[in-house]
Each structure stands twice: as C-alpha cells, then as structure tokens.
CSV table of C-alpha atoms and ligand atoms in Angstrom, one decimal:
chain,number,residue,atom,x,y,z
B,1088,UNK,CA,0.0,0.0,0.0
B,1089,UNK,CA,1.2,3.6,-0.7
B,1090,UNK,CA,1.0,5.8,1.6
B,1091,UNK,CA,0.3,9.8,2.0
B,1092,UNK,CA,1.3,11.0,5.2
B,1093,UNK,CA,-0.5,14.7,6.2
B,1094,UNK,CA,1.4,15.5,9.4
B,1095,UNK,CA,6.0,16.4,9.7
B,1096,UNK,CA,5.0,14.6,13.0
B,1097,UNK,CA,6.9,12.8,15.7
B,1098,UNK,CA,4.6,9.5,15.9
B,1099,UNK,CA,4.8,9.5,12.0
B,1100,UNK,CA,8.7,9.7,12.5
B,1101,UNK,CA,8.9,7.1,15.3
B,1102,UNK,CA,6.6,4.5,14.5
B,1103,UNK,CA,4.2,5.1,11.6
B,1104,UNK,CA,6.4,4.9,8.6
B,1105,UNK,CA,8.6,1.9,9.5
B,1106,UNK,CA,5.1,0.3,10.7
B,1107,UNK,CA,4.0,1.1,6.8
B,1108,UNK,CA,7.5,0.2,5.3
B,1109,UNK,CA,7.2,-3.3,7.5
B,1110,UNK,CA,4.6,-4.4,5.4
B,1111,UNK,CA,4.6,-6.4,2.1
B,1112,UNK,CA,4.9,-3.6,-0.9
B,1113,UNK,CA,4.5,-0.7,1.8
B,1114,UNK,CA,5.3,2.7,1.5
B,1115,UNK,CA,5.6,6.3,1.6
B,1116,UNK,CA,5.5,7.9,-1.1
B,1117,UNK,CA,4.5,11.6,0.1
B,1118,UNK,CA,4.2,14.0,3.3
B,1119,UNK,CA,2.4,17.2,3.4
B,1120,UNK,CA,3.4,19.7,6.1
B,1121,UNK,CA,2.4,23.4,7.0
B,1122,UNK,CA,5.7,24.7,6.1
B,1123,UNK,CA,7.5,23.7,3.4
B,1124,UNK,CA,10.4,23.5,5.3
B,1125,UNK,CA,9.3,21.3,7.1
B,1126,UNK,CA,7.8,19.1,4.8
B,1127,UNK,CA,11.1,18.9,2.7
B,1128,UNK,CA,13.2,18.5,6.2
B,1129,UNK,CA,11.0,15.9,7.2
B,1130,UNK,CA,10.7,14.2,3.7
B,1131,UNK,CA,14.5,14.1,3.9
B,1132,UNK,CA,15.1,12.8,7.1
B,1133,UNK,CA,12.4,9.7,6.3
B,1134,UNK,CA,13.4,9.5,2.9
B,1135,UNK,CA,10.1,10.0,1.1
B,1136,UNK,CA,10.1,11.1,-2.3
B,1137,UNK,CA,7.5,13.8,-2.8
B,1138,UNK,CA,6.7,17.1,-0.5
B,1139,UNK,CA,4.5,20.0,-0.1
B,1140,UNK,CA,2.1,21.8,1.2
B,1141,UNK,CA,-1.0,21.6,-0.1
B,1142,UNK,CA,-3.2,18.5,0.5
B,1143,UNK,CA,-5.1,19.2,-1.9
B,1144,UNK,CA,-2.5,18.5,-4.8
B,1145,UNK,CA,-1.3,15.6,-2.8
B,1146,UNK,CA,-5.0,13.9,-2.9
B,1147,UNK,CA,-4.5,14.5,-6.7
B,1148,UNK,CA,-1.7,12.7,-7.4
B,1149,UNK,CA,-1.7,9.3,-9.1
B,1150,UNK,CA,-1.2,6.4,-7.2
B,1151,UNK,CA,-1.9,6.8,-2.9
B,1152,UNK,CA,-4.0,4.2,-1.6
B,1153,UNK,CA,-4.4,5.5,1.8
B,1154,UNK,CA,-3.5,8.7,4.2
B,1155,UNK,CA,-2.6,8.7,7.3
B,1156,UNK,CA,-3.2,11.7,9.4
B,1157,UNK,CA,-1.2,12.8,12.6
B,1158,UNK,CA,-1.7,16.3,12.4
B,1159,UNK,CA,-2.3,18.4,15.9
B,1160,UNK,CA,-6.2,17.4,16.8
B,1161,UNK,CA,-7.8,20.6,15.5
B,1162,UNK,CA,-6.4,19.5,11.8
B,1163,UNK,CA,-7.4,15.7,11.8
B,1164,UNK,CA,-11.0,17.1,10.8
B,1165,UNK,CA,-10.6,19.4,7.5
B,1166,UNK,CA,-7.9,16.8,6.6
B,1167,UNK,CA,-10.1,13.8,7.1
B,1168,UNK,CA,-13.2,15.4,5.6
B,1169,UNK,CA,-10.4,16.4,2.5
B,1170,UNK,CA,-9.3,13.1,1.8
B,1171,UNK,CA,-12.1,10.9,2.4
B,1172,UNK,CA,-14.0,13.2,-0.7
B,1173,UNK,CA,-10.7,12.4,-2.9
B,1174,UNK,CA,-11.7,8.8,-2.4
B,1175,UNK,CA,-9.1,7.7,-0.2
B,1176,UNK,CA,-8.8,5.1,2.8
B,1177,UNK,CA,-8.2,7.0,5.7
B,1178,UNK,CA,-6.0,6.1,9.3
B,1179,UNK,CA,-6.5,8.9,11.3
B,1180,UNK,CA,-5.0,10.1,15.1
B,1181,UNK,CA,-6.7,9.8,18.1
B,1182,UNK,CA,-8.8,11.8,19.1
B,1183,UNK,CA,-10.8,12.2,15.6
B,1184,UNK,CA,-11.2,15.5,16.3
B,1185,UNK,CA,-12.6,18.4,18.9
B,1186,UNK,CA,-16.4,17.3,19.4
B,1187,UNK,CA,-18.8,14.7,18.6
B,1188,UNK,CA,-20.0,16.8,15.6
B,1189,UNK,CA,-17.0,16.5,14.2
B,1190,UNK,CA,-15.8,12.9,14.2
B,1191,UNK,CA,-19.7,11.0,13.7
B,1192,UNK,CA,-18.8,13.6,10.9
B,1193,UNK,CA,-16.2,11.9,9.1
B,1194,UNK,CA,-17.3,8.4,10.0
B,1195,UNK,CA,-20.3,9.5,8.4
B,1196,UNK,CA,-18.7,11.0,5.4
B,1197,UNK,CA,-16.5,7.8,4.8
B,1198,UNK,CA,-19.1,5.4,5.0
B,1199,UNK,CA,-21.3,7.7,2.3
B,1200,UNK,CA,-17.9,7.3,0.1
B,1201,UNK,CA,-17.2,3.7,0.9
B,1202,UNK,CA,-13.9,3.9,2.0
B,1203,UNK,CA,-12.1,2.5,5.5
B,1204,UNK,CA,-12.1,5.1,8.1
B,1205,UNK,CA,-10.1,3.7,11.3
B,1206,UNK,CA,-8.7,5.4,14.1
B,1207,UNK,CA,-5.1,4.9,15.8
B,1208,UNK,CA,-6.0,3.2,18.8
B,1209,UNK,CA,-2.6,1.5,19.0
B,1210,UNK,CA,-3.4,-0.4,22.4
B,1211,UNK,CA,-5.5,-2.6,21.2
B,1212,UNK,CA,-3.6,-3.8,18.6
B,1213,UNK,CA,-0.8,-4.7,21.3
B,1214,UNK,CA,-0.1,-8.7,22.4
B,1215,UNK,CA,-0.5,-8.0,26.0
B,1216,UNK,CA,-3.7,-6.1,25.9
B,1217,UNK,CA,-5.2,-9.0,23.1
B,1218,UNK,CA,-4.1,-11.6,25.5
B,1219,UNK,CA,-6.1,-10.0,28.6
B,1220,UNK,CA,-9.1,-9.3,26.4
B,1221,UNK,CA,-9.4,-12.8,25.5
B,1222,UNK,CA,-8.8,-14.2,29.2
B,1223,UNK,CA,-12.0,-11.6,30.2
B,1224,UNK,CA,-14.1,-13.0,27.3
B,1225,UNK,CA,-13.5,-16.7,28.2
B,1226,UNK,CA,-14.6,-15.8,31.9
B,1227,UNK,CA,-11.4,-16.8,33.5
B,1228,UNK,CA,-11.8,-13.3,36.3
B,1229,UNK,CA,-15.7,-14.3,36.3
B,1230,UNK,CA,-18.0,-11.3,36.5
B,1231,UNK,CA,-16.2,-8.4,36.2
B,1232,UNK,CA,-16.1,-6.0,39.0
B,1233,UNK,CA,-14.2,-3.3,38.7
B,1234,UNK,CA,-11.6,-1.9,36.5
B,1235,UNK,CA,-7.9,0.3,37.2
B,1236,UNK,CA,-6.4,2.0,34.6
B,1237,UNK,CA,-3.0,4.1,35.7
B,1238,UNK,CA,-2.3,6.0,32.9
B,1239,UNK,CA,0.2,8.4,35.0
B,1240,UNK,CA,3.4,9.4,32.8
B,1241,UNK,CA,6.1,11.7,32.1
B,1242,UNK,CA,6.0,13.8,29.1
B,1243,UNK,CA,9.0,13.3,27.3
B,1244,UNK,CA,10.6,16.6,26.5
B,1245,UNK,CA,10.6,16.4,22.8
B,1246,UNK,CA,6.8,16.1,23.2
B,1247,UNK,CA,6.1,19.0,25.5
B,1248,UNK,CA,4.7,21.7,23.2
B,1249,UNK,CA,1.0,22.5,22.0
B,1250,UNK,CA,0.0,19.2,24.4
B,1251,UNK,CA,0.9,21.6,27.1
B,1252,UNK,CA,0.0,25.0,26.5
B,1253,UNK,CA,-2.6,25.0,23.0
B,1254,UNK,CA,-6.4,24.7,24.0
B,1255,UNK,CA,-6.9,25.4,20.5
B,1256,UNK,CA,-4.7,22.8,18.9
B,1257,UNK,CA,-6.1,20.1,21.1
B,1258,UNK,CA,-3.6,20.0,24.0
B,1259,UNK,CA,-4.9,18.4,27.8
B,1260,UNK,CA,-4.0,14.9,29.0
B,1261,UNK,CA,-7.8,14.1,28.3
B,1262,UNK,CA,-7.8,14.1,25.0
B,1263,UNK,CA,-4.6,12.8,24.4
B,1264,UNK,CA,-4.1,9.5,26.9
B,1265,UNK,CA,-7.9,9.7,28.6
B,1266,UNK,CA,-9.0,8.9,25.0
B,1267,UNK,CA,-6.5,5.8,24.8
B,1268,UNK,CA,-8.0,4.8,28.2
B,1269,UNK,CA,-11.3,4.9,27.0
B,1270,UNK,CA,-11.0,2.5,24.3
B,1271,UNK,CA,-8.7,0.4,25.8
B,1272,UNK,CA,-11.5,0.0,28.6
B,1273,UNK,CA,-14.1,-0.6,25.5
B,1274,UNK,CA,-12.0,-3.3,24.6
B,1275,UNK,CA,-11.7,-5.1,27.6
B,1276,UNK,CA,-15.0,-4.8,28.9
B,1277,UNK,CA,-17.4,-5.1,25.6
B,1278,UNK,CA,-19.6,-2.5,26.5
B,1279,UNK,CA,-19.7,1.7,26.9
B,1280,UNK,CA,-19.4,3.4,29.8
B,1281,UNK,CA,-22.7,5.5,30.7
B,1282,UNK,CA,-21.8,8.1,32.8
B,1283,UNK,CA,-18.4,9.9,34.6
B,1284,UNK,CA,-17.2,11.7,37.5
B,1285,UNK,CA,-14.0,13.3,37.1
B,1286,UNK,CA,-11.5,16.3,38.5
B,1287,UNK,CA,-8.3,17.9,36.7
B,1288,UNK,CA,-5.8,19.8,37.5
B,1289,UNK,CA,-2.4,21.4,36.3
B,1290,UNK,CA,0.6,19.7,38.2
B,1291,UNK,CA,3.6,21.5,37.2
B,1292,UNK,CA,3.6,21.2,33.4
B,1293,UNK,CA,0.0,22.2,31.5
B,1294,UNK,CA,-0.4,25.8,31.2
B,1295,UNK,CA,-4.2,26.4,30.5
B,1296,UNK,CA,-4.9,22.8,29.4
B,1297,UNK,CA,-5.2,19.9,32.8
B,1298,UNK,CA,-1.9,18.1,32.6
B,1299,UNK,CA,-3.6,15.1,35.6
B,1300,UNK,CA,-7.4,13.9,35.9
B,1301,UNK,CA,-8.9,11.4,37.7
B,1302,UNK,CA,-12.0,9.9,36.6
B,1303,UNK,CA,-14.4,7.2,37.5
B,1304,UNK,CA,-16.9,5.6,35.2
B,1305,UNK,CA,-19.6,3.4,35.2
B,1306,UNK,CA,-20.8,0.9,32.5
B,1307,UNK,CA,-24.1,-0.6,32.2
B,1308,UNK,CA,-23.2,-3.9,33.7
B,1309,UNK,CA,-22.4,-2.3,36.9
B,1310,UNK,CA,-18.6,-2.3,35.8
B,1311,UNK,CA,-16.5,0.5,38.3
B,1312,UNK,CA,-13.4,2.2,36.4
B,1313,UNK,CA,-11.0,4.5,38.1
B,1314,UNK,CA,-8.4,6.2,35.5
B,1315,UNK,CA,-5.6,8.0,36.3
B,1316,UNK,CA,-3.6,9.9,33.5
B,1317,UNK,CA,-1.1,12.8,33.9
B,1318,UNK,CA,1.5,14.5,32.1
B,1319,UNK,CA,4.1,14.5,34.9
B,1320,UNK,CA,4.5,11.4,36.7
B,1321,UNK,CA,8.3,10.1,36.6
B,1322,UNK,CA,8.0,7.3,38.3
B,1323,UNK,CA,4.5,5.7,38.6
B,1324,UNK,CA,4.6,3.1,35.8
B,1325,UNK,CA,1.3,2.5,33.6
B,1326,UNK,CA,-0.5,-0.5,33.8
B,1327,UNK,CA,-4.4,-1.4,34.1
B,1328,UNK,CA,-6.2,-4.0,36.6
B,1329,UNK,CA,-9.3,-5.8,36.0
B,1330,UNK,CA,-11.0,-7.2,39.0
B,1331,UNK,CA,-13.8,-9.9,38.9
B,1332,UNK,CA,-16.0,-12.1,41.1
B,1333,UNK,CA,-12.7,-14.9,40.4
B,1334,UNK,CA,-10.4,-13.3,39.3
B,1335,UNK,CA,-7.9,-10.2,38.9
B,1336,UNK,CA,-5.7,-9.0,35.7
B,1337,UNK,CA,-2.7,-7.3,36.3
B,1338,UNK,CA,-1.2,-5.5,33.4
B,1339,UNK,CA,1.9,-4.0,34.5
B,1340,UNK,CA,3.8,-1.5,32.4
B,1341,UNK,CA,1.6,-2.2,29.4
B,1342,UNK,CA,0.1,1.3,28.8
B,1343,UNK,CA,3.1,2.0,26.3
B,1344,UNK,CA,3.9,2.1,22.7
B,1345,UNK,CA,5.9,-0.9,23.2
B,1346,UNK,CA,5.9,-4.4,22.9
B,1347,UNK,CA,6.4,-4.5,26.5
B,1348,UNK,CA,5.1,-5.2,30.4
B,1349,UNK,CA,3.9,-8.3,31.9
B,1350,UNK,CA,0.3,-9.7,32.4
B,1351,UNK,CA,-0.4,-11.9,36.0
B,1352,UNK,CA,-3.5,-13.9,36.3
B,1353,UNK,CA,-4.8,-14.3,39.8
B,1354,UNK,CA,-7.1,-16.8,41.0
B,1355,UNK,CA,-8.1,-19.3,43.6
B,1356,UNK,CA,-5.6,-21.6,42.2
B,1357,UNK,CA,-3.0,-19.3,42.6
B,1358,UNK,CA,-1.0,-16.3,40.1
B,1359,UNK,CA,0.0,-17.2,36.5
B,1360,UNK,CA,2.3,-15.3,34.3
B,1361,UNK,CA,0.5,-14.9,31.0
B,1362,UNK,CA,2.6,-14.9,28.1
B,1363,UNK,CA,1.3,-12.9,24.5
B,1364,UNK,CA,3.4,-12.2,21.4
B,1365,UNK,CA,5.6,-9.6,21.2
B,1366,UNK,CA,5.1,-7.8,18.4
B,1367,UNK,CA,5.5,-4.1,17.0
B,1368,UNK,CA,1.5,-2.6,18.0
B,1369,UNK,CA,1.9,0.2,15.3
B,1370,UNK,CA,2.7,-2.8,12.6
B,1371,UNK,CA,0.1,-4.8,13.5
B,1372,UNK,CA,-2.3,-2.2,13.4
B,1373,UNK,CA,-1.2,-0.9,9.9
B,1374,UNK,CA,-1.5,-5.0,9.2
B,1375,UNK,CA,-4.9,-4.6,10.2
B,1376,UNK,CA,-6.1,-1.7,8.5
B,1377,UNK,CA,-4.7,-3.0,5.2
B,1378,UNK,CA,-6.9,-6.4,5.6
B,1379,UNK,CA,-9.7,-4.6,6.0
B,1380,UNK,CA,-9.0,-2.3,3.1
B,1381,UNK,CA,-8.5,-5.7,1.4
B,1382,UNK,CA,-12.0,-7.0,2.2
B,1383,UNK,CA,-10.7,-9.1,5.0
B,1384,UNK,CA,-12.4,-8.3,8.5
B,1385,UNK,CA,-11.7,-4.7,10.3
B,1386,UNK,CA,-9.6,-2.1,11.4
B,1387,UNK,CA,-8.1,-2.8,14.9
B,1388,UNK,CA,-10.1,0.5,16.3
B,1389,UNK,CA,-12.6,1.9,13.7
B,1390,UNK,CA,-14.4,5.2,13.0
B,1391,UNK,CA,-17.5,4.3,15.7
B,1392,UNK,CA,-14.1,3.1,17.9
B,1393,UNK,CA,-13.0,6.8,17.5
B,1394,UNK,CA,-16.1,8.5,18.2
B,1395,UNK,CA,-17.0,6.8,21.5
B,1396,UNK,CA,-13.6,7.3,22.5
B,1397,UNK,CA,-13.7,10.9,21.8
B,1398,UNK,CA,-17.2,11.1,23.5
B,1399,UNK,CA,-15.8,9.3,26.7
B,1400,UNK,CA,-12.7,12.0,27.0
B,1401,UNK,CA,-15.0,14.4,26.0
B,1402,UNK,CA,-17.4,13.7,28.8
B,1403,UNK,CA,-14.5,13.4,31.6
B,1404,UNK,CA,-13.5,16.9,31.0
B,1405,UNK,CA,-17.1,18.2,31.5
B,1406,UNK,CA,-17.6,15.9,34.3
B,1407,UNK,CA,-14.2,17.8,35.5
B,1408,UNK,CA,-15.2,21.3,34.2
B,1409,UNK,CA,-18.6,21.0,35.9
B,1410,UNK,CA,-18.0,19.1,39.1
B,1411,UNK,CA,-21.3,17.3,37.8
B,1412,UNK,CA,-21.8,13.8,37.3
B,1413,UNK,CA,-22.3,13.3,33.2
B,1414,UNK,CA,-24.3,11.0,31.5
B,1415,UNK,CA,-22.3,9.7,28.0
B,1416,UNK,CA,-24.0,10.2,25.0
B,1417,UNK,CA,-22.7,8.7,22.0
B,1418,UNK,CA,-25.0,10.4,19.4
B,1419,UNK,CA,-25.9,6.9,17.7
B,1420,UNK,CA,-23.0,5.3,17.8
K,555,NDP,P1,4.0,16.5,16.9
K,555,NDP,O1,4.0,17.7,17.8
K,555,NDP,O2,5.3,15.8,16.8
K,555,NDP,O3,3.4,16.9,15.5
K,555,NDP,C1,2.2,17.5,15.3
K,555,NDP,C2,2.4,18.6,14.3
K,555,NDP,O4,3.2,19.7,14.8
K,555,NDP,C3,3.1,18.2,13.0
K,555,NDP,O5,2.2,17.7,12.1
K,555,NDP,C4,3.9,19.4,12.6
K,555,NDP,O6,3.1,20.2,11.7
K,555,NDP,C5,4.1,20.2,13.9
K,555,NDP,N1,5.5,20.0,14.4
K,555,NDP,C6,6.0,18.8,14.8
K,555,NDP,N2,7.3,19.1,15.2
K,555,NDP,C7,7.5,20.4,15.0
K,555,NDP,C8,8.7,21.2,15.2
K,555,NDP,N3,9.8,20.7,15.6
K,555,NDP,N4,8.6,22.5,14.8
K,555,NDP,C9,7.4,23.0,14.3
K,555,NDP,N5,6.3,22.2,14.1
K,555,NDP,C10,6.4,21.0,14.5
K,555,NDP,O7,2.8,15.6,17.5
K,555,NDP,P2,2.8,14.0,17.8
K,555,NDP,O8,3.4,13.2,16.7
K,555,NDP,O9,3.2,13.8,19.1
K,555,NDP,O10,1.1,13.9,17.6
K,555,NDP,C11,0.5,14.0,16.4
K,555,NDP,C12,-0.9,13.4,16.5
K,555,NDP,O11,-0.7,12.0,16.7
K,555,NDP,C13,-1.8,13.9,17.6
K,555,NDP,O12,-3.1,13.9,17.1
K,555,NDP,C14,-1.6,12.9,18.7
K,555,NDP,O13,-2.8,12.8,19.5
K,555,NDP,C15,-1.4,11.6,17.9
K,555,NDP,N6,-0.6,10.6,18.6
K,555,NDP,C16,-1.0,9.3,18.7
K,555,NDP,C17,-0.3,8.4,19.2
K,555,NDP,C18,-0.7,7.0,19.2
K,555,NDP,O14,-0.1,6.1,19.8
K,555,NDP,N7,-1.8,6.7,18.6
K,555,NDP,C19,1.0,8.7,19.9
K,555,NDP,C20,1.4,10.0,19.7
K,555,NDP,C21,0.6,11.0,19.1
K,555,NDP,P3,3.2,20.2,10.2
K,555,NDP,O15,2.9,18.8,9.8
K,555,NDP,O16,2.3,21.2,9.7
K,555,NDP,O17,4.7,20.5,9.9
C-alpha cells in the first residue's frame, strides 16, 4: 500500500512509517506539512520522495492508496473530511477531532464514500492487551467487578509543546491519553461506559490545558473504572487492573507504545504469568487496517471506535469542568 502522510510529526517519524515500510509492498510515497520546510526537512530525514504543502495537490496525485493523518487534533477534521471526498482510505490520530460533531462527521462521510475510516487506537492492537481481552471474554476473572487504569506518565521533553499550552490545537492529558484509556476499557469490557465523575488539575507542566485527571466511570453492567492519567509522573509506571467475582488482571507497564510489560492472572488456584506475542502494535495495526481495506475483516479500532472514544474523553473533562456527574451520550453510535 502507498501511503500519503499529512502531518511532519513525531509519531509519523517514530513509528508510523517503518510500521508502513514493514509491510509487504509498503510505503511512503509523500508527506504534506504546514511549512515547506518542514515538509522537505521531514521528507529528507524519512526518505520519502515527494513534498508539499498543499493536501489538496497531494489527494490529486496518481497512485496513494491511503493517508494517514497525525496532524495536531484541531487538523485531523478538514484533513479527514479532504481526503475521504478524494476517495481515499483514511488512518486517522486519536482523538478524531474536537467534538462529537465532528468525528460521527467523518465516520459518516466515509461510510457515504465507501472507504475505510479507522482510528489509531494503538493499544488494542498490542499482544499484551489481546491476551487480557481474551482471558476476560473466556470468563477466566468471572463477573467483572471493577476496573484500574493508571495511565500516569512523564511527558518526554521532545513532546512537551502545544499538548501543554494549545487549547486550541487540542492540548490536555484528556484528549490525548484519557481517549486511549477509554478505548482500551471498550476493549476489555465489551460495553460503553454510561456516565463519569472526574476532577483535573495542572501539576507542574500544562499551562491552560489539565496536565492530571482522575475519573471514574460506570458501564451498564455495573462495571466500576477509576483512570488515572497525567502528564508529569516520573515514576508511577502504567498499567491497568481488571477485578472480577474470580479473578484479577494485572497489566503491568503495558500502557506503552511498546511491545512491553507483563500480564499476571490471579485466581483461587494461585497467580500465573500470561505470556502474549511480542510484536511491534503500530505494525500490526497498519497489518490490520490493510486487511480490511482488502475485504478481509476490520480495522483494529474503527471510526464508531473513535467517536466513543472521543465522547468518553470528551465527557471526563465536562464531568471535570462541571464538578457534575455526566451521563455519556454517543449520538448513535
Ligand atoms: P507533533 O507535535 O510531533 O506533530 C504535530 C504537528 O506539529 C506536526 O504535524 C507538525 O506540523 C508540527 N510539528 C511537529 N514538530 C515540529 C517542530 N519541531 N517544529 C514545528 N512544528 C512541528 O505531534 P505528535 O506526533 O506527538 O502527535 C500528532 C498526532 O498523533 C496527535 O493527534 C496525537 O494525539 C497523535 N498521537 C497518537 C499516538 C498513538 O499512539 N496513537 C502517539 C502520539 C501521538 P506540520 O505537519 O504542519 O509540519
């Protein structure tokens, strides 16, 4: 597959391209940046062929199969909406954009067009998180009781920019790691939380956007889960508990980009070490997405994935913002 990519970004530099390159005939053929030098800077670095500015000439070139978007969050929309009209398949960042409105707008618009919309959920595609999913589904914790997610992690420096200080470009903790928990804790659980209490603050590094929230959700099985992200945590490790009637999950260190962390099974017969396959999450997702562009079953996280994970962060920061419980509406989805 030959890819566009609409974003001089660090997660396109760190993982996204040698996750396309990794599979069979992939690659990059073109990035599109706001400056152009940037674009030819980045294009450079990456060694990808073609450059620019404009997305619009890029959609109009011969011979992309699919864009990837990793723009800052108040871009992903326009871009999305852009390239899905061109025709194309479309992998876009997390969150799909600033509202509800905006993302059931895309899903929406792809569908109408008939092309794969997915979202870059990388989590789920990771061994470790596959592994627990499946030992929940075959009932080894029982009923599910409650659920932990610590999500609490340093900002690496290269990273702290408009996260930090840019309202307007998307920047908050919620939006970027609150959204990961929230489909993380779809994919564990099965179902959609319905309603969230939550507080935020700014801990030493968000100025005007929460760097720390804590939230707790509910889900319509009666399902309790506490997350916990942050910005500047040094030391508290990531990880995410699932507690049942008989049974607990503990995920330890597995709220990462890597193939990383170790997964314990507790039960009345004692703790086992569950083993999963190791592999690159940002490949496997890519793998994923292509199938289903290829006929063959879905994208790891899809548009509707996107949207209720959006609607989930979005709801936390309200719950936060308000001090008021908030019921979760998912518009449809
Ligand atoms: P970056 O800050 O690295 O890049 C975002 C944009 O900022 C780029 O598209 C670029 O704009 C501009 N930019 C980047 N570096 C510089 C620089 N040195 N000087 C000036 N401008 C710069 O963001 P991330 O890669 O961290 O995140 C991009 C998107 O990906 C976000 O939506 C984020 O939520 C998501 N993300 C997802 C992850 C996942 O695991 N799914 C992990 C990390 C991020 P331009 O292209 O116009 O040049």
């Amino acid at each position: 597959m030959n890819w566009l990519l609409v974003g001089a970004s660090t997660i396109a530099a760190e993982y996204m391209i040698p996750a396309m390159r990794a599979q069979p005939g992939g690659s990059v053929a073109h990035v599109v940046s706001g400056t152009a030098e940037r674009a030819g800077e980045f294009a450079a670095r990456h060694r990808i062929p073609s450059w620019g500015t404009s997305l619009e000439a890029a959609l109009a070139a011969p011979g992309i199969d699919a864009v990837y978007i990793s723009s800052t969050n108040e871009k992903h929309h326009p871009q999305a909406m852009g390239a899905i009209a061109a025709g194309k398949h479309v992998l876009c960042e997390k969150p799909l954009g600033m509202s509800l409105a905006e993302a059931s707008g895309m899903v929406r618009a792809a569908e109408a067009r008939g092309v794969v919309f997915a979202t870059n959920h990388h989590l789920r595609c990771a061994g470790s998180h596959r592994a627990i999913r499946a030992l929940v589904a075959d009932g080894r914790v029982g009923k599910v009781l409650s659920m932990r997610v610590h999500h609490a992690v340093y900002l690496p420096p290269h990273l702290q920019g408009w996260r930090l200080n840019d309202p307007a470009a998307g920047g908050g903790v919620i939006p970027d790691i609150t959204v990961h928990d929230a489909d993380t804790v779809r994919f564990h659980l099965g179902e959609d939380p319905v309603d969230v209490v939550a507080q935020m603050t700014q801990s030493g590094l968000g100025q005007g956007v929460e760097d720390s929230c804590m939230s707790v959700w509910s889900t319509p099985s009666g399902v309790q889960v506490f997350a916990h992200d942050s910005f500047t945590h040094r030391h508290a490790g990531c990880g995410l508990e699932i507690h049942g009637a008989e049974g607990s999950i503990f995920g330890r260190g597995i709220m990462t980009q890597k193939p990383v962390g170790e997964v314990e099974l507790v039960t009345a017969e004692g703790r086992e070490r569950v083993s999963y396959p190791a592999y690159d999450l940002y490949t496997q997702g890519i793998a994923d997405f292509e199938a289903a562009v290829a006929g063959k079953g879905r994208p790891a996280a899809d548009g509707a994935d996107g949207v209720k994970s959006l609607t989930i962060a979005l709801a936390v920061r309200e719950a936060a913002r308000s001090g008021a419980r908030q019921r979760i509406d998912y518009g449809g989805f």
